[in-house]
Coordinates of N, CA and C in Angstrom, one line a residue:
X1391 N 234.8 160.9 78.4 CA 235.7 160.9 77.3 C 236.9 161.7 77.6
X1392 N 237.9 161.0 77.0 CA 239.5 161.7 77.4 C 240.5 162.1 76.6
X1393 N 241.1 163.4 76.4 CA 241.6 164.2 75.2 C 240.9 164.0 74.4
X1394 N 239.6 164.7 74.4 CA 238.6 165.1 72.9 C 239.2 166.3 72.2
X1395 N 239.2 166.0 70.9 CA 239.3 167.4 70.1 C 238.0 168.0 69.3
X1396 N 237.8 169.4 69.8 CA 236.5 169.8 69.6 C 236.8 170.5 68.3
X1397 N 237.5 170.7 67.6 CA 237.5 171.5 66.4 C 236.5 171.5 65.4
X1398 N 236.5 172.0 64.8 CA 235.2 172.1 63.4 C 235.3 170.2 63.0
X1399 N 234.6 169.8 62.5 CA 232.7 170.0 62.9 C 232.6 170.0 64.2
X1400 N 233.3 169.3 64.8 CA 232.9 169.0 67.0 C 232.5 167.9 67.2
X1401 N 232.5 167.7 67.7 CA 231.3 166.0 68.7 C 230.0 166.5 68.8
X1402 N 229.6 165.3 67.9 CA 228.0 165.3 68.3 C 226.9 164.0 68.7
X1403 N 226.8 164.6 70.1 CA 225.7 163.4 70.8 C 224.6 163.3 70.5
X1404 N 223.5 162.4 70.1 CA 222.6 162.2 70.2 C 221.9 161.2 71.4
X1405 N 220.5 161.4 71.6 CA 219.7 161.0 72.3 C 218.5 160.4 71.9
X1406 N 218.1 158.9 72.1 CA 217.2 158.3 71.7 C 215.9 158.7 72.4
X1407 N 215.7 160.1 72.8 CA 214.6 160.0 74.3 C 213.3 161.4 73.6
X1408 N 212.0 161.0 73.9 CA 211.5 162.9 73.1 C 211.9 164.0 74.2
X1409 N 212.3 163.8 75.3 CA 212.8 165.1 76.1 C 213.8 164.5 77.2
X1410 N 214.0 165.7 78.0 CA 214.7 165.9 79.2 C 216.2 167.1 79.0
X1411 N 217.2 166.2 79.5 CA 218.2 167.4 79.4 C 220.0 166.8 79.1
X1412 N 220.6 167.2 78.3 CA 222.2 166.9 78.5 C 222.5 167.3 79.0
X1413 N 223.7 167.1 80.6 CA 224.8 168.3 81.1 C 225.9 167.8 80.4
X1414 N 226.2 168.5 80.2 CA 227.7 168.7 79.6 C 228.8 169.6 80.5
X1415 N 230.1 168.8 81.0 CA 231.0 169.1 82.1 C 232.5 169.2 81.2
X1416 N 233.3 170.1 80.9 CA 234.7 170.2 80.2 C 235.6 170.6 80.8
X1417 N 236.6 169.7 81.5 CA 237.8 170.5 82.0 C 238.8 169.8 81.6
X1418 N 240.0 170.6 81.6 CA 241.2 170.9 81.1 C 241.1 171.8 79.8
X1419 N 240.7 172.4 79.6 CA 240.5 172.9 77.9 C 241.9 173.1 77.3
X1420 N 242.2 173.5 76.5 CA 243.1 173.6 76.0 C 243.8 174.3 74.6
X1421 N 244.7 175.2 74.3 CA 245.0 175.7 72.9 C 243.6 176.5 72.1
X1422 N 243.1 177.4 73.3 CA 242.0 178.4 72.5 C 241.4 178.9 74.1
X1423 N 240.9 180.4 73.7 CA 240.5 181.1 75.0 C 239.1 181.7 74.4
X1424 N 238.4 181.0 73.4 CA 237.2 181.4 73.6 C 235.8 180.7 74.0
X1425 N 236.7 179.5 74.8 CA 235.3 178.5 75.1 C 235.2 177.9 74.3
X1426 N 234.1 177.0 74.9 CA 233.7 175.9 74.3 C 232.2 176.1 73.7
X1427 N 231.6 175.8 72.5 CA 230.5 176.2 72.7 C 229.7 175.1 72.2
X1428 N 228.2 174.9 73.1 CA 227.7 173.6 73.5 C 226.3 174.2 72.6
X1429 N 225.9 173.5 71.6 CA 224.7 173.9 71.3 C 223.5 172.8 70.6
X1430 N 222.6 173.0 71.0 CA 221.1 172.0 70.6 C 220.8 171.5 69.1
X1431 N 221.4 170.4 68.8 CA 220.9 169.7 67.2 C 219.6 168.8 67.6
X1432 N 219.1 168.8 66.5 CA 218.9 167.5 66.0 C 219.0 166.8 64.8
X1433 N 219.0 165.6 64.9 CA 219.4 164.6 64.2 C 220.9 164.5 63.5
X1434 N 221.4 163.6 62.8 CA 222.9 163.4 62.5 C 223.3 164.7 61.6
X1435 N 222.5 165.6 60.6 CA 223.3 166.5 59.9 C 222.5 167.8 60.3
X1436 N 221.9 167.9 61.2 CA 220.9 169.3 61.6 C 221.9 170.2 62.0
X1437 N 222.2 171.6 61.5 CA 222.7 172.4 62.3 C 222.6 173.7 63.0
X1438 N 222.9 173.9 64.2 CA 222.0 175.4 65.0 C 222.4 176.3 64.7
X1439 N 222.0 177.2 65.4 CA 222.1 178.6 65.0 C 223.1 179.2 65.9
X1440 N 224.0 180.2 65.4 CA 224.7 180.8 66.5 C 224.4 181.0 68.0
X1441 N 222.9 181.6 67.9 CA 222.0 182.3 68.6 C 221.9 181.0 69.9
X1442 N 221.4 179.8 69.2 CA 221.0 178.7 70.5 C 222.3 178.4 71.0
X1443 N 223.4 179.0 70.6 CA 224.6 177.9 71.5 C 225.1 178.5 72.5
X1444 N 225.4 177.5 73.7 CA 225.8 178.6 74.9 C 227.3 178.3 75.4
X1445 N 228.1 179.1 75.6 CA 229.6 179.1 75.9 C 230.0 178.4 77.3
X1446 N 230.3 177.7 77.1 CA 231.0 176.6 78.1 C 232.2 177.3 78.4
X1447 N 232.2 176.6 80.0 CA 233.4 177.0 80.6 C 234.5 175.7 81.1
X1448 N 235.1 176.3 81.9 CA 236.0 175.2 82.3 C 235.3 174.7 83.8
X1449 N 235.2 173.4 83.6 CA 234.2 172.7 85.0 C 233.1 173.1 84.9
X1450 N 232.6 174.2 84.0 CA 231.3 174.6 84.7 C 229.7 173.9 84.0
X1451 N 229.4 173.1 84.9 CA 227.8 172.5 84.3 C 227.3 173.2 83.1
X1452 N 226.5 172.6 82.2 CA 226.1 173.1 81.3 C 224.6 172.5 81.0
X1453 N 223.2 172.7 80.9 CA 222.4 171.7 80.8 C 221.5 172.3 79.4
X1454 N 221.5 171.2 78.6 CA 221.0 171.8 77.4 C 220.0 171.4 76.9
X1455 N 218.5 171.7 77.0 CA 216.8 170.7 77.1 C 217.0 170.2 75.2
X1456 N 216.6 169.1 75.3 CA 216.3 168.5 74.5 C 214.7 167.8 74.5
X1457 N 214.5 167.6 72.7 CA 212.7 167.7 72.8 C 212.3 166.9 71.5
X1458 N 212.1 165.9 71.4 CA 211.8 165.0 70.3 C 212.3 165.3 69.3
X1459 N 212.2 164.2 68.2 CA 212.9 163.8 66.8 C 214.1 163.1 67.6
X1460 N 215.3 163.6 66.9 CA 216.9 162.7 67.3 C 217.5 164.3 68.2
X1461 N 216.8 164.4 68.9 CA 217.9 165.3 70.3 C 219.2 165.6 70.3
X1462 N 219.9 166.0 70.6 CA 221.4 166.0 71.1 C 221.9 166.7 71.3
X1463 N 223.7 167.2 71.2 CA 224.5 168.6 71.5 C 225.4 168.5 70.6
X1464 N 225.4 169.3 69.9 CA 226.9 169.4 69.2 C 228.4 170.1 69.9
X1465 N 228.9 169.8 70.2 CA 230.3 170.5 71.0 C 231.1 171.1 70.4
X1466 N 232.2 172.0 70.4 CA 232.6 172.6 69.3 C 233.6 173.8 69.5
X1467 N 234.4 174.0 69.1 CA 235.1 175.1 69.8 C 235.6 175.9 68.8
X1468 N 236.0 177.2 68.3 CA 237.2 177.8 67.6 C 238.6 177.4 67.8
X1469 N 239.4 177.3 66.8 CA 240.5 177.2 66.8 C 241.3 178.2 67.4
X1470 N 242.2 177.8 67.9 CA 243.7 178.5 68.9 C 244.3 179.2 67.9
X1471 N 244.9 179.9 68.5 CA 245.7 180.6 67.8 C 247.0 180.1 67.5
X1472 N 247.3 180.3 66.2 CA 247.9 179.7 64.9 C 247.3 178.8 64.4
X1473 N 246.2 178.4 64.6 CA 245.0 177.3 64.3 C 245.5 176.2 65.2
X1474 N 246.0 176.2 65.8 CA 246.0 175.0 66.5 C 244.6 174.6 66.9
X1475 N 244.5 172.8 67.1 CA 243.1 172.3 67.6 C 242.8 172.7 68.8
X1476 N 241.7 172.9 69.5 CA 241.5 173.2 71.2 C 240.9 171.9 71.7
X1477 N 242.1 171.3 72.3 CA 241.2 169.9 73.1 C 241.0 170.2 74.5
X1478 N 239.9 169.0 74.7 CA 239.5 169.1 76.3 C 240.4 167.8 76.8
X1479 N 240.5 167.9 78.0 CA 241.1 166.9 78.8 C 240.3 165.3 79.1
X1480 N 239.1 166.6 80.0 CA 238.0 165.3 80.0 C 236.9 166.0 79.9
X1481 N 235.6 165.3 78.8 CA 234.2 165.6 78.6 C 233.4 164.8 79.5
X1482 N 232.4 165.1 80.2 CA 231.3 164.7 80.7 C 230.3 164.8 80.1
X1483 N 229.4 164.2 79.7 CA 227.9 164.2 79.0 C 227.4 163.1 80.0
X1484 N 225.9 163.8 80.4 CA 224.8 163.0 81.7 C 223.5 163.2 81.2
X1485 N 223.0 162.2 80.6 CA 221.6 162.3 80.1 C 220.8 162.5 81.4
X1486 N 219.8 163.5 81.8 CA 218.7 163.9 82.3 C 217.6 163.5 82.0
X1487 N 216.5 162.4 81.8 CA 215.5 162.2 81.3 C 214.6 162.6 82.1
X1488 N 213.4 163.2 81.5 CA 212.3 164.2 81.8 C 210.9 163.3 82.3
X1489 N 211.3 162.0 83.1 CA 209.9 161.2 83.2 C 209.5 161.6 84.9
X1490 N 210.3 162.3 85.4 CA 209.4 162.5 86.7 C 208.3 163.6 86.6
X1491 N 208.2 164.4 85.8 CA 207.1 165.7 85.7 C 206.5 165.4 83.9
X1492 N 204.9 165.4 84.8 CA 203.7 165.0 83.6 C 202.8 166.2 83.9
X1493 N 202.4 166.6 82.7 CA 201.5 167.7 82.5 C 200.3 167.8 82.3
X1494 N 199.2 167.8 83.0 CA 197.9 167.3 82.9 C 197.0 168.4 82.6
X1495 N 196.0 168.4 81.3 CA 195.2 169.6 81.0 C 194.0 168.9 80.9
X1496 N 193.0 169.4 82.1 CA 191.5 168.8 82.1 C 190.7 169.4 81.5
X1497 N 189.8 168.8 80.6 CA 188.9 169.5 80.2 C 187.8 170.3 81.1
X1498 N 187.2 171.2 80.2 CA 186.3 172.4 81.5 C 185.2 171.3 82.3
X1499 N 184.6 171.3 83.6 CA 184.1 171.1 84.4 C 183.0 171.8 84.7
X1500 N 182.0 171.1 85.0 CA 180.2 171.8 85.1 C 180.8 172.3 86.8
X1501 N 179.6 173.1 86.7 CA 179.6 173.3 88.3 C 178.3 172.7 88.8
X1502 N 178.3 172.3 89.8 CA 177.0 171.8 90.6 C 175.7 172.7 90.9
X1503 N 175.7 173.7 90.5 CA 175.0 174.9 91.0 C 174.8 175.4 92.0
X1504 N 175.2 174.7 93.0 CA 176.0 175.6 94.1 C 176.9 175.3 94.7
X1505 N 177.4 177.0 95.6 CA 178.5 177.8 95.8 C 179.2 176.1 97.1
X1506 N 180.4 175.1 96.7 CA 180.7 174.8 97.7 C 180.1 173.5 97.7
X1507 N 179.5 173.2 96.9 CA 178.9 171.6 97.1 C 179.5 170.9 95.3
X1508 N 179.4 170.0 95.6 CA 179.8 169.3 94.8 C 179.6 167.4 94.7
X1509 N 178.2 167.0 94.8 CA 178.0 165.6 95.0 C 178.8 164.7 93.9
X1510 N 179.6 165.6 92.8 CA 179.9 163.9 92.3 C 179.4 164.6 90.6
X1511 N 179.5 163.2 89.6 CA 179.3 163.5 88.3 C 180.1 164.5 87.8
X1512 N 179.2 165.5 87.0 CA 179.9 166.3 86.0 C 181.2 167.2 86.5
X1513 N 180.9 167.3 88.2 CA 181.6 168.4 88.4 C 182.9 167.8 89.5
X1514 N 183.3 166.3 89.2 CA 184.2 166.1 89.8 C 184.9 164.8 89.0
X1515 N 186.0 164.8 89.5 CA 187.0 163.6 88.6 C 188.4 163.5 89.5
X1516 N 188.4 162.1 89.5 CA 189.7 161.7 90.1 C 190.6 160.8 89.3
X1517 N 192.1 160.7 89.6 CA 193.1 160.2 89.4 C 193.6 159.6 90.2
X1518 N 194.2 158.3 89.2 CA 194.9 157.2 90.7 C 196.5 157.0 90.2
X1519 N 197.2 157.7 91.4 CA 198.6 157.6 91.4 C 199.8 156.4 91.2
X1520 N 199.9 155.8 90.1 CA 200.7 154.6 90.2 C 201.8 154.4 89.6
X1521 N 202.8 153.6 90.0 CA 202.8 152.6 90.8 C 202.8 152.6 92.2
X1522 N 202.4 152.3 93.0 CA 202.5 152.3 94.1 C 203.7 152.8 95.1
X1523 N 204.1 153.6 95.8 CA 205.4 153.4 96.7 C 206.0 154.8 97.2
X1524 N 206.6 154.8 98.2 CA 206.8 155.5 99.0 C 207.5 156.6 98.3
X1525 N 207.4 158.0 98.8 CA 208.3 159.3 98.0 C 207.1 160.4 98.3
X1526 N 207.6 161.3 97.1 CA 207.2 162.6 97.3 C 206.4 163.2 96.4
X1527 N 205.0 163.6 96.5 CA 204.3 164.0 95.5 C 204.4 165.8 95.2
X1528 N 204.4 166.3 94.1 CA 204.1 167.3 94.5 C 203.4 167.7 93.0
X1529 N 202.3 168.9 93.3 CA 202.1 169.9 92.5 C 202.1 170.9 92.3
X1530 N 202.0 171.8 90.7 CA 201.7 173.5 90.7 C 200.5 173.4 89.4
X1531 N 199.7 174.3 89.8 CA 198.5 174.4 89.0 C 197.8 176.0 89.3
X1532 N 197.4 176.1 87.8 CA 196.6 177.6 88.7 C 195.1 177.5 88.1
X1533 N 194.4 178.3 88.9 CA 193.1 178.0 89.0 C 192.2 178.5 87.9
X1534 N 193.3 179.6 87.4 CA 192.7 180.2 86.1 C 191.0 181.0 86.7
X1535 N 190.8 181.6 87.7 CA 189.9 182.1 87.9 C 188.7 181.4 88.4
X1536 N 188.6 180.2 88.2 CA 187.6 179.1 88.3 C 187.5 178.9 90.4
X1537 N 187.1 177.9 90.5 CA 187.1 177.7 91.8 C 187.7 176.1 92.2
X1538 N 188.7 175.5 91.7 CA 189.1 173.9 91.9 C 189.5 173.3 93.1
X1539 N 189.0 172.5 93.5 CA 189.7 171.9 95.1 C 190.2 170.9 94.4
X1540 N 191.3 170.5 95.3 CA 192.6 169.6 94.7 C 192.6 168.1 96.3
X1541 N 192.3 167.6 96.3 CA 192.2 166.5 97.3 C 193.4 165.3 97.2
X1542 N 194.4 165.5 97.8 CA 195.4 164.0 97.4 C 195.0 162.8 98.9
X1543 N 194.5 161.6 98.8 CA 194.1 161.2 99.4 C 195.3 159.5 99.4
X1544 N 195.4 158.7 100.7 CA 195.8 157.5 100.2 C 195.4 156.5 101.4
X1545 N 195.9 155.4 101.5 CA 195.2 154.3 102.5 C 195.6 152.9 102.6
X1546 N 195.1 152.4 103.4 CA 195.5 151.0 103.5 C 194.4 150.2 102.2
X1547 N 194.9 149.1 101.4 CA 193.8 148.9 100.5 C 192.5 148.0 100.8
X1548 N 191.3 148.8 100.4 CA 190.3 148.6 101.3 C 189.6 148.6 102.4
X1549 N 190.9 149.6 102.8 CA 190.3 150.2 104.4 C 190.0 151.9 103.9
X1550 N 190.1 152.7 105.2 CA 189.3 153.9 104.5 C 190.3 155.0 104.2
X1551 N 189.9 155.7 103.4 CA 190.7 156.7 102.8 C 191.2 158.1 103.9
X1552 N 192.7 158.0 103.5 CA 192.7 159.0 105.0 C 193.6 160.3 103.7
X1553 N 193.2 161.9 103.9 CA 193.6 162.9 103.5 C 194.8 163.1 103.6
X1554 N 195.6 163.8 102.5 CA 197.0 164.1 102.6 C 196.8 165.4 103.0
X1555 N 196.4 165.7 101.7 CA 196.8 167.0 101.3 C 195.6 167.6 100.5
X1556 N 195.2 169.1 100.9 CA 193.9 170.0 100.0 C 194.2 171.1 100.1
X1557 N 193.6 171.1 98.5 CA 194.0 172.9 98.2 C 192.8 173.5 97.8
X1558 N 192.7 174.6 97.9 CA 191.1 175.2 96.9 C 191.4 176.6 96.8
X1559 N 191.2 177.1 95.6 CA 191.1 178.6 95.1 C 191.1 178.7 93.7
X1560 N 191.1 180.3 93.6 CA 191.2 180.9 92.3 C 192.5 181.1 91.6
X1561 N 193.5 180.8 92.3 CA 195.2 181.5 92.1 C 195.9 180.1 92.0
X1562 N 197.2 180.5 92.1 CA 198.4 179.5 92.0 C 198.0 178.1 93.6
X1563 N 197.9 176.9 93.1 CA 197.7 176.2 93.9 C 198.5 175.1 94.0
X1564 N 199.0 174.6 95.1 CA 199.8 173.8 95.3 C 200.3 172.6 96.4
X1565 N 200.2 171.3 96.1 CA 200.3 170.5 96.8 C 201.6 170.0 96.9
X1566 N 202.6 169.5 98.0 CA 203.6 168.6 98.6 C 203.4 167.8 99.5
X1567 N 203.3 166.1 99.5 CA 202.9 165.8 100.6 C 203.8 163.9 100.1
X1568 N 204.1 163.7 101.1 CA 204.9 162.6 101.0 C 203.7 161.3 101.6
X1569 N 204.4 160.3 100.3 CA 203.1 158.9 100.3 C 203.7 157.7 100.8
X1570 N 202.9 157.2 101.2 CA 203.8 156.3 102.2 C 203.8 154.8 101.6
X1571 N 203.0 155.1 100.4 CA 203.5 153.3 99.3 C 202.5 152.2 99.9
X1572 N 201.5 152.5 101.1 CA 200.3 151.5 101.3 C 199.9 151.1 99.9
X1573 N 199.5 152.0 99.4 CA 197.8 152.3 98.3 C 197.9 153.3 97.5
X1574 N 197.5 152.8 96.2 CA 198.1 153.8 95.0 C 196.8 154.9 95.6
X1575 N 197.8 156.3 95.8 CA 197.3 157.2 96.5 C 196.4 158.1 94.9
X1576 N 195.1 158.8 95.5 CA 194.2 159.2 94.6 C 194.0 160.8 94.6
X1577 N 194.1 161.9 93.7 CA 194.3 163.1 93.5 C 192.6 162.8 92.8
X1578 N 191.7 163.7 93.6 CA 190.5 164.5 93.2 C 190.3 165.6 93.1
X1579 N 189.7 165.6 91.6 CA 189.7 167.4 91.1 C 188.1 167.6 91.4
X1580 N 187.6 168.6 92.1 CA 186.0 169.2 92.3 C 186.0 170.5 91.5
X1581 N 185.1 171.0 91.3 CA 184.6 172.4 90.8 C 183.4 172.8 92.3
X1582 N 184.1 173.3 93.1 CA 183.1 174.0 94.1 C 182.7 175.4 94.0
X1583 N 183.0 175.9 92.5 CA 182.8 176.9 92.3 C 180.6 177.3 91.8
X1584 N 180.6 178.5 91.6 CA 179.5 178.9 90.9 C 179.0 178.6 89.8
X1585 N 180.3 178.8 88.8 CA 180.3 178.5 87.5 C 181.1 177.1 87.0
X1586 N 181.8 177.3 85.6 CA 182.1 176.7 84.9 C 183.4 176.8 85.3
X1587 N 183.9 175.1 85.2 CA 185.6 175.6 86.0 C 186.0 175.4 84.2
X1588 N 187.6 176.4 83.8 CA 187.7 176.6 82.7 C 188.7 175.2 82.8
X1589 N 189.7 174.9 81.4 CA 190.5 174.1 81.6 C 191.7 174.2 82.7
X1590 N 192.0 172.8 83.6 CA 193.1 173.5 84.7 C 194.6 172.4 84.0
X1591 N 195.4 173.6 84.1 CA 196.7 173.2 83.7 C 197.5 172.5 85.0
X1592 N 197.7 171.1 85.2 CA 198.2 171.1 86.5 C 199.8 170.3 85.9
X1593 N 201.3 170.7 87.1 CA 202.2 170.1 86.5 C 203.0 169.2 87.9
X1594 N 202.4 167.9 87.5 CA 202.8 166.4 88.6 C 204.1 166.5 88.4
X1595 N 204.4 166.2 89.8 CA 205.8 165.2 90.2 C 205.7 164.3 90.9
X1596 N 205.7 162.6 90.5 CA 205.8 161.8 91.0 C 206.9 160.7 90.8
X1597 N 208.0 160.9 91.7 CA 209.3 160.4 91.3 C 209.3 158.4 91.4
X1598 N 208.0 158.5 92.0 CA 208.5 157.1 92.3 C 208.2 156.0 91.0
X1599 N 209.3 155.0 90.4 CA 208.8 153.9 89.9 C 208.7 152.5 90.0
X1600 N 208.5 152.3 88.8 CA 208.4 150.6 89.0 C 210.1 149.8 88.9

């Protein structure tokens, strides 16, 4: 957009999406020296609070998370002195949508009754990565005290499964390992612990789509 005037009410974007992020980019500002200020609505007459809005500069990125109902940014500026309006030259707005990172909470897991074994059933469960295709997996999860092995496996289809990537512990655990798009590659969760593994918060990144 080019020679926007931000004055009272301001421009306001919305977004048809339940998350991700707006940047918002403002240069040339114009007729006022207190910024620009960029702040989180939702829907067409919602209005924020002083507190959520953040002062925009000249050029400088701004990224503002948005999160279901009608999302957006209201734009907005104080008036210049003698009231004059404060326009921008040129506005940038760049929708960010939030579909590469999915948040997985398993429910608790039996243990096998012993330390390190794990045949299968109650105390193990897998996931199959799809769509298919070449890129970069990665995760962060923590163990929450429990004992979880994390196995990312992938292959030619129908031939045999060859290992990426494994993690196992009590603490912060984490996988990166680039897939090569044969075979929708498979993430196995075990409980090789003693006990009862509690719920594991794990948070995927799998950029590749269809």
């Amino acid at each position: 957009m080019v020679g926007v005037t931000l004055s009272e009410p301001g421009l306001r974007v919305l977004v048809g999406a339940s998350g991700g992020a707006i940047k918002v980019v403002a240069r040339g500002m114009s007729g006022g020296s207190n910024g620009l200020r960029i702040c989180p609505v939702n829907g067409l007459s919602g209005a924020p609070s002083a507190d959520e809005c953040v002062v925009g500069q000249d050029g400088r990125t701004v990224a503002v998370a948005v999160d279901g109902g009608s999302p957006g940014v209201l734009l907005r500026t104080p008036e210049g002195p003698g009231g004059d309006p404060v326009r921008v030259a040129e506005l940038t707005l760049i929708y960010v949508p939030d579909g590469d990172e999915i948040t997985v909470v398993t429910p608790p897991m039996a243990s096998s009754g012993t330390p390190g074994e794990c045949p299968g059933g109650p105390c193990q469960t897998a996931f199959v990565l799809s769509p298919t295709g070449q890129g970069t997996f990665s995760l962060r999860a923590d163990g929450r005290g429990g004992r979880p092995q994390l196995t990312l496996a992938g292959g030619l289809p129908g031939g045999p499964s060859q290992v990426l990537s494994i993690v196992e512990g009590g603490g912060s655990l984490a996988v990166r390992s680039t897939v090569d798009g044969r075979s929708d590659p498979t993430l196995t969760l075990r409980n090789v612990g003693d006990a009862e593994l509690p719920p594991l918060e794990m948070a995927l990144v799998w950029p590749v789509r269809s």
